[in-house]
Coordinates of C-alpha atoms and ligand atoms in Angstrom, one line a residue:
M1 CA 25.2 21.9 53.3
N2 CA 26.2 20.0 56.4
T3 CA 28.7 22.1 58.1
V4 CA 29.0 19.9 61.2
I5 CA 32.0 17.5 61.3
P6 CA 31.9 15.1 64.2
L7 CA 35.5 15.0 65.5
H8 CA 34.8 11.9 67.5
P9 CA 31.5 10.5 66.2
Q10 CA 30.9 8.4 69.3
A11 CA 31.8 11.0 71.8
T12 CA 29.0 12.3 73.8
G13 CA 31.0 13.4 76.9
C14 CA 28.9 15.9 78.7
S15 CA 26.3 16.6 75.9
T16 CA 23.4 15.6 78.1
A17 CA 25.1 15.9 81.5
P18 CA 23.1 17.6 84.3
V19 CA 24.1 21.2 85.1
I20 CA 24.0 22.9 88.4
R21 CA 22.1 26.2 87.7
E22 CA 22.7 29.1 90.1
R23 CA 21.4 32.6 90.2
G24 CA 22.7 34.6 93.1
Q25 CA 25.5 37.0 94.0
H26 CA 28.2 36.8 91.3
E27 CA 31.7 38.1 91.4
V28 CA 32.8 39.1 87.9
F29 CA 34.0 42.2 86.1
C30 CA 31.6 44.0 83.9
G31 CA 31.5 44.3 80.1
L32 CA 33.5 47.5 80.1
T33 CA 36.6 45.3 80.6
G34 CA 36.5 44.3 76.9
I35 CA 37.6 47.8 75.9
V36 CA 41.0 46.9 77.2
W37 CA 41.6 44.4 74.4
L38 CA 39.2 45.8 71.8
H39 CA 40.9 49.2 71.6
R40 CA 44.1 47.5 70.8
K41 CA 42.5 45.4 68.1
I42 CA 40.5 48.0 66.2
Q43 CA 43.2 50.5 65.7
D44 CA 41.1 53.5 64.5
A45 CA 38.3 53.1 66.9
F46 CA 37.6 55.1 70.1
F47 CA 35.6 53.9 73.0
L48 CA 33.7 56.5 75.0
V49 CA 32.2 55.1 78.1
V50 CA 29.2 57.1 79.3
G51 CA 29.4 56.3 83.0
S52 CA 30.6 57.2 86.4
R53 CA 34.0 57.7 88.1
T54 CA 33.9 54.0 89.0
C55 CA 33.7 53.1 85.3
A56 CA 36.6 55.4 84.6
H57 CA 38.7 53.9 87.4
L58 CA 37.9 50.4 86.1
I59 CA 39.2 50.9 82.6
Q60 CA 42.0 53.2 83.6
S61 CA 43.5 50.7 86.0
A62 CA 42.8 47.7 83.7
A63 CA 44.5 49.4 80.8
G64 CA 46.9 51.6 82.6
V65 CA 49.7 51.2 80.0
M66 CA 47.8 53.6 77.8
I67 CA 49.0 56.6 79.8
F68 CA 52.1 56.6 77.5
A69 CA 50.1 56.8 74.3
E70 CA 47.3 58.9 72.8
P71 CA 44.5 57.0 74.5
R72 CA 41.6 55.4 72.5
F73 CA 39.2 55.2 75.3
A74 CA 37.8 57.7 77.8
T75 CA 34.8 58.1 80.1
A76 CA 32.2 60.9 79.8
I77 CA 31.4 61.2 83.5
L78 CA 27.7 61.4 84.4
D79 CA 27.7 63.6 87.5
E80 CA 25.1 64.2 90.1
R81 CA 23.3 66.8 88.0
D82 CA 22.9 64.2 85.2
L83 CA 21.9 61.5 87.5
A84 CA 19.3 63.7 89.2
G85 CA 17.9 64.7 85.8
L86 CA 18.8 68.3 86.2
A87 CA 21.0 68.5 83.2
D88 CA 20.4 67.2 79.7
A89 CA 22.9 64.5 79.4
N90 CA 22.3 64.3 75.6
D91 CA 23.5 67.9 75.1
E92 CA 26.6 67.3 77.2
L93 CA 27.3 64.1 75.3
D94 CA 27.0 65.9 72.0
R95 CA 29.4 68.6 73.2
V96 CA 32.0 66.0 74.4
V97 CA 31.8 64.0 71.2
A98 CA 32.2 67.1 69.0
R99 CA 35.2 68.2 71.0
L100 CA 36.8 64.8 70.8
L101 CA 36.3 64.3 67.1
E102 CA 37.6 67.8 66.3
R103 CA 40.8 67.0 68.3
R104 CA 41.2 63.5 67.0
P105 CA 40.9 63.2 63.2
D106 CA 42.3 59.6 63.4
I107 CA 39.1 58.3 64.9
K108 CA 37.0 56.5 62.3
T109 CA 34.6 54.5 64.5
L110 CA 33.3 55.9 67.8
F111 CA 31.6 53.5 70.2
L112 CA 29.4 55.0 72.8
V113 CA 29.6 52.5 75.6
G114 CA 26.7 52.3 78.0
S115 CA 27.2 51.5 81.7
C116 CA 25.2 50.9 84.9
P117 CA 24.6 54.6 85.5
S118 CA 23.6 55.4 81.9
E119 CA 21.2 52.4 82.1
V120 CA 19.8 53.6 85.4
I121 CA 19.0 57.1 84.1
K122 CA 17.7 55.4 80.8
L123 CA 20.0 57.5 78.6
D124 CA 19.2 56.3 75.1
L125 CA 22.6 55.8 73.6
S126 CA 21.3 54.2 70.4
R127 CA 19.4 57.4 69.6
A128 CA 22.5 59.4 70.5
A129 CA 24.6 57.2 68.2
E130 CA 22.1 57.7 65.4
R131 CA 22.0 61.5 65.9
L132 CA 25.8 61.8 66.1
S133 CA 26.3 59.5 63.1
A134 CA 24.1 61.6 61.0
Q135 CA 26.2 64.6 62.1
F136 CA 29.6 63.2 61.5
L137 CA 29.2 60.7 58.6
P138 CA 31.0 59.8 56.4
R139 CA 34.1 60.8 58.4
V140 CA 33.2 58.9 61.6
R141 CA 30.7 56.1 62.2
V142 CA 29.1 56.3 65.7
L143 CA 27.8 53.1 67.2
N144 CA 26.7 52.1 70.6
Y145 CA 26.6 49.1 72.9
S146 CA 26.3 48.3 76.6
G147 CA 29.1 47.3 78.9
S148 CA 27.0 47.6 82.0
G149 CA 27.7 45.3 84.8
I150 CA 24.0 44.7 85.5
E151 CA 23.6 41.0 84.7
T152 CA 26.6 40.8 82.3
T153 CA 30.0 39.3 82.5
F154 CA 33.2 40.8 81.3
T155 CA 33.5 39.0 77.9
Q156 CA 30.0 40.0 77.0
G157 CA 31.2 43.5 76.3
E158 CA 33.0 42.1 73.2
D159 CA 29.9 40.3 72.1
A160 CA 27.9 43.5 72.4
C161 CA 30.6 45.5 70.5
L162 CA 30.8 43.0 67.6
A163 CA 27.1 42.7 67.4
S164 CA 26.9 46.5 67.0
L165 CA 29.2 46.3 64.0
V166 CA 27.1 43.7 62.1
P167 CA 24.4 46.1 60.9
V168 CA 27.0 48.3 59.3
M169 CA 28.7 45.5 57.4
K170 CA 28.1 45.8 53.7
T171 CA 26.0 43.1 52.0
S172 CA 27.7 40.7 49.7
P173 CA 26.6 37.3 48.3
E174 CA 30.2 36.3 47.6
P175 CA 31.7 33.3 49.2
Q176 CA 33.6 34.1 52.4
L177 CA 35.0 32.4 55.4
L178 CA 34.6 34.8 58.3
V179 CA 36.4 34.3 61.6
V180 CA 34.5 36.0 64.5
G181 CA 36.1 37.1 67.7
A182 CA 39.0 39.5 68.6
L183 CA 42.3 37.7 68.5
P184 CA 45.7 39.1 69.0
D185 CA 47.2 40.1 65.6
I186 CA 49.9 37.4 65.9
V187 CA 47.3 34.7 66.4
E188 CA 45.1 36.1 63.7
D189 CA 48.0 35.9 61.3
Q190 CA 48.8 32.3 62.2
L191 CA 45.2 31.2 61.7
A192 CA 44.8 33.2 58.5
R193 CA 47.9 31.5 57.1
L194 CA 46.5 28.0 58.0
L195 CA 43.1 28.8 56.6
G196 CA 44.7 30.1 53.4
Q197 CA 46.6 26.8 53.0
L198 CA 43.4 24.7 53.0
G199 CA 42.7 25.4 49.4
L200 CA 39.4 27.1 49.7
P201 CA 37.4 27.4 46.4
A202 CA 38.7 30.2 44.1
G203 CA 37.2 33.6 45.0
T204 CA 36.5 32.7 48.6
A205 CA 37.6 35.6 50.8
I206 CA 38.9 35.1 54.4
G207 CA 37.6 37.8 56.7
F208 CA 38.0 38.7 60.4
L209 CA 35.5 40.4 62.7
P210 CA 36.5 42.7 64.2
A211 CA 38.8 44.1 61.5
R212 CA 41.9 45.9 62.5
R213 CA 40.8 49.1 60.7
S214 CA 37.3 50.4 60.2
D215 CA 37.6 50.5 56.4
A216 CA 38.5 46.8 56.3
L217 CA 35.2 45.7 57.9
P218 CA 34.2 42.6 56.0
A219 CA 31.0 42.2 54.1
V220 CA 28.3 39.6 55.0
G221 CA 25.6 37.7 53.2
P222 CA 24.3 34.3 52.2
G223 CA 27.7 33.3 50.9
T224 CA 29.3 33.8 54.3
R225 CA 30.2 30.8 56.5
F226 CA 31.4 32.0 59.8
L227 CA 33.5 30.4 62.5
L228 CA 33.5 31.6 66.1
A229 CA 37.0 32.0 67.5
Q230 CA 35.6 32.9 71.0
P231 CA 32.8 31.1 72.8
F232 CA 31.1 34.2 74.2
L233 CA 29.7 35.6 71.0
G234 CA 26.1 34.4 71.0
D235 CA 24.5 37.8 70.1
T236 CA 27.0 38.4 67.4
A237 CA 26.3 35.0 65.9
R238 CA 22.6 35.7 65.9
A239 CA 23.1 39.0 64.2
L240 CA 25.2 37.5 61.5
E241 CA 22.7 34.7 61.0
A242 CA 20.0 37.4 60.6
R243 CA 22.1 38.8 57.7
G244 CA 22.1 35.4 56.0
A245 CA 25.5 34.1 57.2
V246 CA 25.7 30.4 58.2
R247 CA 27.6 29.4 61.4
V248 CA 30.0 26.5 61.0
A249 CA 29.7 24.4 64.1
A250 CA 33.1 23.6 65.6
P251 CA 35.0 23.2 68.8
F252 CA 37.0 26.4 69.7
P253 CA 40.6 26.7 68.5
I254 CA 42.2 26.1 71.9
G255 CA 44.8 23.4 72.2
V256 CA 45.9 21.1 69.4
E257 CA 42.7 19.1 69.3
G258 CA 40.4 22.1 69.3
T259 CA 42.5 24.0 66.7
T260 CA 42.5 20.9 64.4
G261 CA 38.7 20.4 64.9
W262 CA 38.1 24.1 64.2
L263 CA 40.1 24.0 60.9
Q264 CA 38.5 20.7 59.9
A265 CA 35.0 22.2 60.4
A266 CA 36.1 25.2 58.2
A267 CA 37.4 22.9 55.6
A268 CA 34.3 20.7 55.6
A269 CA 32.1 23.8 55.1
F270 CA 33.8 24.2 51.7
G271 CA 33.9 20.5 50.8
I272 CA 37.6 20.0 51.8
G273 CA 38.5 16.8 53.5
A274 CA 39.9 16.4 57.0
D275 CA 43.0 14.7 55.5
V276 CA 44.0 18.1 53.9
V277 CA 43.9 19.8 57.3
L278 CA 46.1 17.1 58.8
R279 CA 48.6 17.6 55.9
V280 CA 48.6 21.4 56.2
T281 CA 48.9 21.4 60.0
A282 CA 51.4 18.5 60.4
S283 CA 54.4 20.6 61.3
A284 CA 52.5 23.0 63.6
R285 CA 50.9 20.0 65.4
E286 CA 54.2 18.4 65.8
R287 CA 55.8 21.5 67.3
A288 CA 52.8 21.9 69.7
A289 CA 53.0 18.3 70.7
V290 CA 56.7 18.6 71.6
A291 CA 56.1 21.8 73.6
L292 CA 53.1 20.3 75.4
S293 CA 55.1 17.2 76.4
K294 CA 57.3 19.5 78.5
V295 CA 54.4 20.8 80.5
R296 CA 52.4 17.7 80.9
G297 CA 54.3 16.4 83.9
A298 CA 53.3 19.5 85.9
L299 CA 49.5 19.2 85.1
Q300 CA 48.9 15.4 84.9
G301 CA 46.4 14.4 87.6
Q302 CA 46.1 17.9 89.0
R303 CA 42.5 18.8 90.1
L304 CA 41.0 21.9 88.6
F305 CA 38.0 24.0 89.7
F306 CA 36.7 26.8 87.4
F307 CA 34.6 29.6 88.8
P308 CA 32.3 31.2 86.1
D309 CA 33.9 34.3 84.6
S310 CA 34.7 34.4 80.9
Q311 CA 32.7 31.6 79.1
L312 CA 36.1 30.3 78.0
E313 CA 36.0 27.7 80.9
I314 CA 34.6 24.7 79.0
P315 CA 37.1 24.8 76.0
I316 CA 40.0 25.4 78.3
A317 CA 38.9 22.6 80.7
R318 CA 38.5 20.3 77.7
F319 CA 42.1 21.1 76.6
L320 CA 43.6 20.7 80.1
S321 CA 41.9 17.4 80.7
R322 CA 42.2 15.7 77.3
E323 CA 45.7 17.0 76.3
L324 CA 47.4 17.3 79.6
G325 CA 45.7 14.8 81.8
A326 CA 44.3 17.3 84.4
T327 CA 41.2 16.2 86.4
L328 CA 38.2 18.5 86.3
V329 CA 36.5 18.9 89.7
E330 CA 34.0 21.6 88.6
V331 CA 33.7 23.6 85.4
G332 CA 31.6 26.7 85.9
T333 CA 30.5 29.0 83.1
P334 CA 28.5 32.3 83.4
F335 CA 26.2 31.1 80.6
L336 CA 25.9 27.8 78.9
H337 CA 25.0 28.3 75.3
R338 CA 24.3 24.7 74.4
E339 CA 24.2 25.2 70.6
L340 CA 27.5 27.1 70.4
M341 CA 29.1 24.7 73.0
A342 CA 27.7 21.4 71.6
E343 CA 31.1 20.2 70.1
E344 CA 32.9 21.2 73.3
L345 CA 30.4 19.5 75.6
A346 CA 30.7 16.3 73.6
L347 CA 34.5 16.3 74.2
L348 CA 34.4 17.1 77.9
P349 CA 34.9 13.9 80.0
A350 CA 31.7 12.3 81.0
G351 CA 30.8 12.9 84.7
T352 CA 32.4 16.4 84.8
R353 CA 30.5 18.6 87.3
L354 CA 29.1 21.5 85.2
A355 CA 27.7 24.7 86.7
E356 CA 26.0 27.6 85.0
G357 CA 25.7 31.0 86.7
Q358 CA 26.8 31.7 90.2
D359 CA 25.7 31.9 93.7
V360 CA 29.2 32.7 95.0
D361 CA 28.7 31.5 98.6
L362 CA 27.5 28.1 97.5
Q363 CA 30.2 27.7 95.0
L364 CA 32.9 28.8 97.5
A365 CA 31.6 26.1 99.8
R366 CA 31.9 23.4 97.1
C367 CA 35.4 24.7 96.3
R368 CA 36.6 24.6 99.9
A369 CA 35.2 21.1 100.3
D370 CA 36.9 19.9 97.2
R371 CA 40.3 21.6 97.9
P372 CA 41.4 21.6 94.2
D373 CA 45.0 22.0 93.2
I374 CA 44.2 25.0 91.0
T375 CA 41.2 27.3 91.2
V376 CA 40.4 29.6 88.3
C377 CA 38.6 32.6 89.5
G378 CA 38.2 36.4 89.4
L379 CA 40.6 38.8 91.1
G380 CA 38.2 39.4 94.0
L381 CA 38.2 35.7 95.0
A382 CA 41.8 34.9 94.3
N383 CA 43.4 36.6 97.3
P384 CA 41.1 35.2 100.0
L385 CA 41.4 31.7 98.5
E386 CA 45.2 32.0 98.3
A387 CA 45.1 33.0 102.0
E388 CA 43.3 29.8 102.7
G389 CA 46.1 27.8 101.0
L390 CA 44.5 27.3 97.6
T391 CA 46.4 28.0 94.4
T392 CA 44.6 30.3 92.0
K393 CA 44.7 31.4 88.5
W394 CA 43.1 34.7 87.4
A395 CA 40.4 34.1 84.8
I396 CA 41.1 37.5 83.2
E397 CA 44.6 36.6 82.4
L398 CA 43.2 33.9 80.0
V399 CA 41.5 36.6 78.0
F400 CA 44.4 39.0 77.9
T401 CA 47.0 36.4 76.9
P402 CA 47.3 34.9 73.4
I403 CA 46.0 31.3 74.0
H404 CA 44.4 30.3 70.7
G405 CA 46.0 28.1 68.0
Y406 CA 48.8 25.6 67.9
E407 CA 51.7 27.9 68.7
Q408 CA 50.0 29.1 71.9
A409 CA 48.9 25.7 73.2
A410 CA 51.9 25.2 75.4
D411 CA 51.8 28.9 76.6
L412 CA 48.2 28.3 77.8
A413 CA 49.3 25.1 79.6
E414 CA 52.2 27.0 81.2
L415 CA 49.7 29.6 82.6
F416 CA 48.4 26.7 84.8
A417 CA 51.7 24.9 85.4
R418 CA 53.5 28.1 86.7
P419 CA 51.4 28.6 89.9
L420 CA 51.7 24.9 90.7
R421 CA 55.5 25.1 90.4
R422 CA 55.6 28.3 92.5
K423 CA 53.5 26.6 95.2
A424 CA 55.8 23.5 95.1
L425 CA 58.8 25.8 95.6
L426 CA 57.2 27.7 98.5
T427 CA 56.1 24.6 100.3
A428 CA 59.3 22.6 99.7
P429 CA 61.2 21.9 102.9
V430 CA 64.1 24.3 103.3
A431 CA 67.5 22.5 103.1
Q432 CA 69.4 22.7 106.5
P433 CA 72.9 24.0 106.2
V434 CA 75.4 21.1 106.5
A435 CA 77.6 21.4 109.6
A436 CA 81.2 21.9 108.8
Ligands
LIG1 FE1 30.8 49.4 87.8 FE2 28.7 49.3 86.2 FE3 30.6 51.1 85.6 FE4 31.0 48.4 85.3 S1 29.6 49.7 84.2 S2 32.4 49.9 86.3 S3 29.9 47.6 87.0 S4 29.3 51.1 87.4

């Protein structure tokens, strides 16, 4: 079955464009950051980071709101005795897990999350997860993945987490359309409604990975066609393919064009025409077009520069340039997965400067020379660049905010329009009082 639907058959955009490849110092959060949105999404899971006080500070400050609730993440601190090999970290981990599960019967899936320190002392968390699973099954499933900052970027934590779920998904040959990637519940509901209206063949299930609850984890098998909702899920995609599922190639559901292309690819995978999608989505597209028309003036012709942070850069850049008329100065991405990004690259305006990886000093030099109107970057770079008079947008905000689908398209555009408006206000000449 051909699951690829060319949105614009002639468009080649940046498909074969040269890419600046850099491997140097990079300034990004680590994969632990994903816990902040994953613990909200998987409502009966607990994330136990096996790390240092630094790791604990990172997730505590990133997810500080949780102090008001029974938290669903914590850090088992490896202290000097563990790091020096004087204590058996496995015994201590077993004790911490037993205490936690005794106190919290609501936990159904426990993720042991590796960190830089646990990697450095070579603590084998996959064996620990196996051992603890055997001890606590069937009440609790214990899995593990790494969120270590060594050579990873902050969205890869989600990829590693979802990939760790794939082996425990049940096998089923039944037809299924599986949406892969953590989305805020409200966005998931909107997309599920639209997919449900496409008229998929009778008996075709619509599933989501991750599921909101552990007992709703979808099955997988040769009847599964899966659509990525997030671009940073290369390992998860590979793991699903190894279970017989087939990826539906599509742009990402960001902006009106991306969402329509994504739905059309899903429809085509089940033999449903693009015209059906246009009919089903007519009112949502209309609403989004009206909302976008109100923001376009603020973004038209504005020059954007993306530092590599989340792997969402290319779809967002495509949306801002094609639907809002922004000019792309440089689009950086931590990793360029050409296969998963093929549809997006084809839509990106030809001649866009693409960069993969980071050598932060070189990239800062290009950015300073270009003086873009907005720079999308991590928190660590934003303040210094603002001090130099550049307007910035925090990349992490794009991951925490609902941005997918038709209803969120204008909200996403607003995230970029707002700092421009603020800057215009701050730099506007102050009106002189009129003499009486
Ligand atoms: Fe820092 Fe590594 Fe812990 Fe992340 S995992 S907070 S990079 S020590």
